[in-house]
Amino acid sequence: MLALEGTATDLPLAVSVEGRYPQPGKAGAALCRRSPHLSCAGFLPFLGERREWAGPRCKLDAARALTAVLEVVAARAGKHTAAVIALPGYLVPDQRALVEKAAEQVRLRLFGTVESALAVALTAHAQQPWDGLALVLDIDDHALTWSAIRVQDGTARVLHGEPQTTLGMRGWKERLLGVAADACIRRSRRDPRDSPDAEQMLYDQLDGLLLACLERRSGEITVQGANWSHAMILSAAELTAACRSLLDRTVNAFHLCHEAAAQYGPLRTVVVSLAASRLPGLVPALENETHAFTPSLDSDDPAAAQDEQIPLSVRVMGPDAAAWAAHCLAAQFQRQTLPPGHLETAPLLEAQSPALGLARLQFRGQDHQMRSANFLLGRDPRCDLVFDTSEYPSISAQHCKIVFERQGFTLHDLSRHGTMINDRPVVEQRELHAGDWIRLGPGGPLLRFLGQTIDNRKLQPTA
């Protein structure tokens, strides 16, 4: 990955107009609450419009702001100036043309652009293929977008997408900012919004709160004013409750998108970008909704049931999902196997073997490596992978264990409610293979087993 600002591989789409020259990245993001009139942020939807951001000696419209951001990318890329850009689906053709013009101005050789939902879906398919319909969720400051993607005959195609501008990340962060500020008032009688510096400090910590929500743990924030400071802890349940109305509208949009694309066949998977997965309570809510779509596995014909062996799951993607797909597509553009321009249909990428890498369990987009020869799963805090009691009350304290012996892995069921591999019940024990899906009890969490070896150098002794 290319470092774009310091050692960071991402560059905020924000530009400071505080000085004489525009300063893209963190300089702009650091002013969005302290001096919002000097921060040009969330400008993509305004490409081609007359809106301007003006400082004392610097003035920008959205096109110039984008050019300033791409100048940083081009400078960091050095001689590697060929590019494919993943763009949000709400941009219209005229706005995409302005993106191409900005790339030309900074001498980036832009092969083409791809809708970001399609790019995320291509990476998800390469990691674990499916045929048929998928719903993809992505979000940026401007909008939350559900997109219907169909995989058929070696290609993936965008069928439908409906941006929800009232559910963009800006709205979720405003809600979280209000919750955190109210908690600060109750506990310290200080409102951080009374101080621009304190409000900016609080806003800068919202990403940490969002990550805590994904990991189902409490988040800690510190607020400091001119003559005071206060630290507090906010639980994931507290943040989820505060965002309940936004969460319900997001789930409703999921059903509307599914209804619009239902004619293309049954739903096979739900793919969520990392940014969207951090929304409070979202992944558990979607997992609950997808239970109604889980296909039946009654067929005795393995060939006929091959596609059905993949349980319908909510798949959280990594931070570079769209970038990885864009990189792979750039190689095809360079070989001239793809026509230049914008892609709403793209060839599938080469599949990645589930056996690659060290043995690990993947849950909600995070990898949990096998660090002991007896890897225990359950609600007991002493387990290697612990599940929240309030979210999964049917999971046993020690639900199951995965044992590594003789270069192979075996799952042993220890629970009252049972464990399933590829939606088949485990009777006492069963051998595991890379790519297998593991569900802990009916309606319980769904995990995927990946890799095939253990790093003996990091192996922990077990009792």
Short mmCIF file of N, CA and C in Angstrom, two decimals, residues 72-139:
data_model
loop_
_atom_site.label_atom_id
_atom_site.label_comp_id
_atom_site.label_asym_id
_atom_site.label_seq_id
_atom_site.Cartn_x
_atom_site.Cartn_y
_atom_site.Cartn_z
N VAL A 72 -1.55 15.39 -4.42
CA VAL A 72 -0.83 14.64 -3.38
C VAL A 72 -0.64 13.19 -3.82
N VAL A 73 -1.70 12.60 -4.37
CA VAL A 73 -1.62 11.21 -4.83
C VAL A 73 -0.57 11.06 -5.92
N ALA A 74 -0.60 11.98 -6.89
CA ALA A 74 0.35 11.90 -7.99
C ALA A 74 1.79 12.07 -7.50
N ALA A 75 2.00 12.98 -6.56
CA ALA A 75 3.35 13.19 -6.03
C ALA A 75 3.85 11.96 -5.30
N ARG A 76 2.96 11.29 -4.55
CA ARG A 76 3.35 10.08 -3.82
C ARG A 76 3.56 8.91 -4.76
N ALA A 77 2.82 8.88 -5.86
CA ALA A 77 2.93 7.75 -6.79
C ALA A 77 4.25 7.78 -7.55
N GLY A 78 4.86 8.95 -7.71
CA GLY A 78 6.13 9.06 -8.43
C GLY A 78 5.97 8.69 -9.89
N LYS A 79 6.78 7.74 -10.34
CA LYS A 79 6.72 7.35 -11.75
C LYS A 79 5.54 6.44 -12.05
N HIS A 80 4.88 5.91 -11.00
CA HIS A 80 3.73 5.03 -11.22
C HIS A 80 2.47 5.88 -11.32
N THR A 81 2.23 6.43 -12.49
CA THR A 81 1.16 7.42 -12.65
C THR A 81 -0.11 6.84 -13.25
N ALA A 82 -0.15 5.55 -13.60
CA ALA A 82 -1.37 4.95 -14.12
C ALA A 82 -2.33 4.66 -12.97
N ALA A 83 -3.63 4.91 -13.19
CA ALA A 83 -4.56 4.80 -12.08
C ALA A 83 -5.94 4.37 -12.55
N VAL A 84 -6.67 3.71 -11.64
CA VAL A 84 -8.11 3.47 -11.74
C VAL A 84 -8.71 3.98 -10.44
N ILE A 85 -9.78 4.75 -10.51
CA ILE A 85 -10.37 5.37 -9.33
C ILE A 85 -11.74 4.76 -9.07
N ALA A 86 -11.98 4.33 -7.83
CA ALA A 86 -13.30 3.85 -7.41
C ALA A 86 -14.10 5.05 -6.92
N LEU A 87 -15.28 5.26 -7.51
CA LEU A 87 -16.09 6.44 -7.22
C LEU A 87 -17.44 6.03 -6.64
N PRO A 88 -18.01 6.85 -5.78
CA PRO A 88 -19.35 6.55 -5.25
C PRO A 88 -20.39 6.55 -6.36
N GLY A 89 -21.41 5.73 -6.19
CA GLY A 89 -22.41 5.55 -7.24
C GLY A 89 -23.29 6.75 -7.47
N TYR A 90 -23.30 7.74 -6.55
CA TYR A 90 -24.19 8.89 -6.73
C TYR A 90 -23.65 9.91 -7.72
N LEU A 91 -22.40 9.78 -8.16
CA LEU A 91 -21.86 10.74 -9.13
C LEU A 91 -22.45 10.47 -10.52
N VAL A 92 -22.88 11.52 -11.20
CA VAL A 92 -23.46 11.41 -12.54
C VAL A 92 -22.33 11.50 -13.57
N PRO A 93 -22.62 11.14 -14.85
CA PRO A 93 -21.56 11.15 -15.87
C PRO A 93 -20.80 12.47 -15.98
N ASP A 94 -21.49 13.60 -15.89
CA ASP A 94 -20.79 14.89 -15.99
C ASP A 94 -19.79 15.08 -14.84
N GLN A 95 -20.15 14.60 -13.66
CA GLN A 95 -19.23 14.71 -12.52
C GLN A 95 -18.04 13.76 -12.68
N ARG A 96 -18.29 12.57 -13.23
CA ARG A 96 -17.16 11.65 -13.48
C ARG A 96 -16.22 12.24 -14.52
N ALA A 97 -16.76 12.98 -15.47
CA ALA A 97 -15.90 13.65 -16.47
C ALA A 97 -15.00 14.68 -15.80
N LEU A 98 -15.50 15.35 -14.76
CA LEU A 98 -14.67 16.31 -14.03
C LEU A 98 -13.57 15.60 -13.24
N VAL A 99 -13.85 14.40 -12.77
CA VAL A 99 -12.81 13.61 -12.11
C VAL A 99 -11.70 13.28 -13.10
N GLU A 100 -12.07 12.88 -14.30
CA GLU A 100 -11.08 12.59 -15.34
C GLU A 100 -10.26 13.83 -15.68
N LYS A 101 -10.92 14.99 -15.75
CA LYS A 101 -10.21 16.23 -16.07
C LYS A 101 -9.22 16.59 -14.97
N ALA A 102 -9.62 16.39 -13.70
CA ALA A 102 -8.71 16.68 -12.58
C ALA A 102 -7.50 15.76 -12.62
N ALA A 103 -7.70 14.50 -12.99
CA ALA A 103 -6.58 13.55 -13.10
C ALA A 103 -5.62 13.99 -14.19
N GLU A 104 -6.15 14.47 -15.30
CA GLU A 104 -5.29 14.95 -16.40
C GLU A 104 -4.46 16.14 -15.95
N GLN A 105 -5.04 17.02 -15.16
CA GLN A 105 -4.32 18.23 -14.73
C GLN A 105 -3.12 17.91 -13.86
N VAL A 106 -3.18 16.82 -13.11
CA VAL A 106 -2.05 16.45 -12.24
C VAL A 106 -1.20 15.36 -12.90
N ARG A 107 -1.47 15.07 -14.17
CA ARG A 107 -0.71 14.12 -14.97
C ARG A 107 -0.81 12.69 -14.43
N LEU A 108 -1.99 12.36 -13.94
CA LEU A 108 -2.28 10.96 -13.64
C LEU A 108 -2.89 10.34 -14.89
N ARG A 109 -2.34 9.21 -15.30
CA ARG A 109 -2.88 8.51 -16.46
C ARG A 109 -4.06 7.66 -15.99
N LEU A 110 -5.25 8.20 -16.14
CA LEU A 110 -6.44 7.54 -15.65
C LEU A 110 -6.98 6.58 -16.69
N PHE A 111 -6.85 5.28 -16.42
CA PHE A 111 -7.39 4.27 -17.33
C PHE A 111 -8.91 4.28 -17.34
N GLY A 112 -9.49 4.45 -16.16
CA GLY A 112 -10.94 4.41 -16.06
C GLY A 112 -11.38 4.56 -14.62
N THR A 113 -12.67 4.50 -14.42
CA THR A 113 -13.25 4.57 -13.09
C THR A 113 -14.19 3.39 -12.90
N VAL A 114 -14.47 3.05 -11.66
CA VAL A 114 -15.35 1.94 -11.34
C VAL A 114 -16.21 2.34 -10.15
N GLU A 115 -17.45 1.93 -10.17
CA GLU A 115 -18.32 2.22 -9.04
C GLU A 115 -17.79 1.50 -7.81
N SER A 116 -17.73 2.20 -6.68
CA SER A 116 -17.08 1.65 -5.49
C SER A 116 -17.77 0.38 -5.00
N ALA A 117 -19.10 0.31 -5.09
CA ALA A 117 -19.81 -0.90 -4.66
C ALA A 117 -19.41 -2.09 -5.51
N LEU A 118 -19.21 -1.87 -6.80
CA LEU A 118 -18.78 -2.94 -7.69
C LEU A 118 -17.37 -3.39 -7.34
N ALA A 119 -16.49 -2.43 -7.04
CA ALA A 119 -15.11 -2.78 -6.67
C ALA A 119 -15.08 -3.62 -5.40
N VAL A 120 -15.87 -3.23 -4.40
CA VAL A 120 -15.94 -3.99 -3.15
C VAL A 120 -16.47 -5.39 -3.41
N ALA A 121 -17.48 -5.50 -4.27
CA ALA A 121 -18.06 -6.81 -4.59
C ALA A 121 -17.05 -7.70 -5.31
N LEU A 122 -16.25 -7.14 -6.20
CA LEU A 122 -15.24 -7.93 -6.91
C LEU A 122 -14.23 -8.52 -5.93
N THR A 123 -13.79 -7.74 -4.95
CA THR A 123 -12.86 -8.26 -3.96
C THR A 123 -13.51 -9.33 -3.11
N ALA A 124 -14.76 -9.11 -2.71
CA ALA A 124 -15.48 -10.11 -1.91
C ALA A 124 -15.62 -11.42 -2.69
N HIS A 125 -15.91 -11.32 -3.98
CA HIS A 125 -16.06 -12.52 -4.80
C HIS A 125 -14.74 -13.27 -4.94
N ALA A 126 -13.63 -12.53 -5.07
CA ALA A 126 -12.33 -13.18 -5.18
C ALA A 126 -11.98 -13.93 -3.90
N GLN A 127 -12.42 -13.42 -2.76
CA GLN A 127 -12.14 -14.08 -1.49
C GLN A 127 -13.02 -15.29 -1.26
N GLN A 128 -14.26 -15.21 -1.70
CA GLN A 128 -15.18 -16.33 -1.54
C GLN A 128 -16.30 -16.20 -2.57
N PRO A 129 -16.20 -16.96 -3.69
CA PRO A 129 -17.11 -16.77 -4.83
C PRO A 129 -18.56 -17.14 -4.52
N TRP A 130 -19.45 -16.55 -5.29
CA TRP A 130 -20.86 -16.90 -5.31
C TRP A 130 -21.40 -16.62 -6.70
N ASP A 131 -22.55 -17.16 -7.01
CA ASP A 131 -23.27 -16.86 -8.25
C ASP A 131 -24.63 -16.30 -7.87
N GLY A 132 -25.03 -15.25 -8.56
CA GLY A 132 -26.34 -14.67 -8.31
C GLY A 132 -26.27 -13.30 -7.66
N LEU A 133 -27.25 -13.03 -6.83
CA LEU A 133 -27.48 -11.68 -6.32
C LEU A 133 -26.75 -11.42 -5.01
N ALA A 134 -26.16 -10.25 -4.91
CA ALA A 134 -25.55 -9.77 -3.67
C ALA A 134 -26.00 -8.33 -3.44
N LEU A 135 -26.14 -7.97 -2.18
CA LEU A 135 -26.39 -6.58 -1.80
C LEU A 135 -25.14 -6.04 -1.14
N VAL A 136 -24.70 -4.87 -1.59
CA VAL A 136 -23.46 -4.26 -1.11
C VAL A 136 -23.79 -2.93 -0.45
N LEU A 137 -23.26 -2.73 0.75
CA LEU A 137 -23.48 -1.48 1.48
C LEU A 137 -22.18 -0.70 1.59
N ASP A 138 -22.25 0.57 1.22
CA ASP A 138 -21.10 1.47 1.36
C ASP A 138 -21.60 2.81 1.88
N ILE A 139 -20.68 3.59 2.42
CA ILE A 139 -21.06 4.88 2.99
C ILE A 139 -19.89 5.85 2.86
#
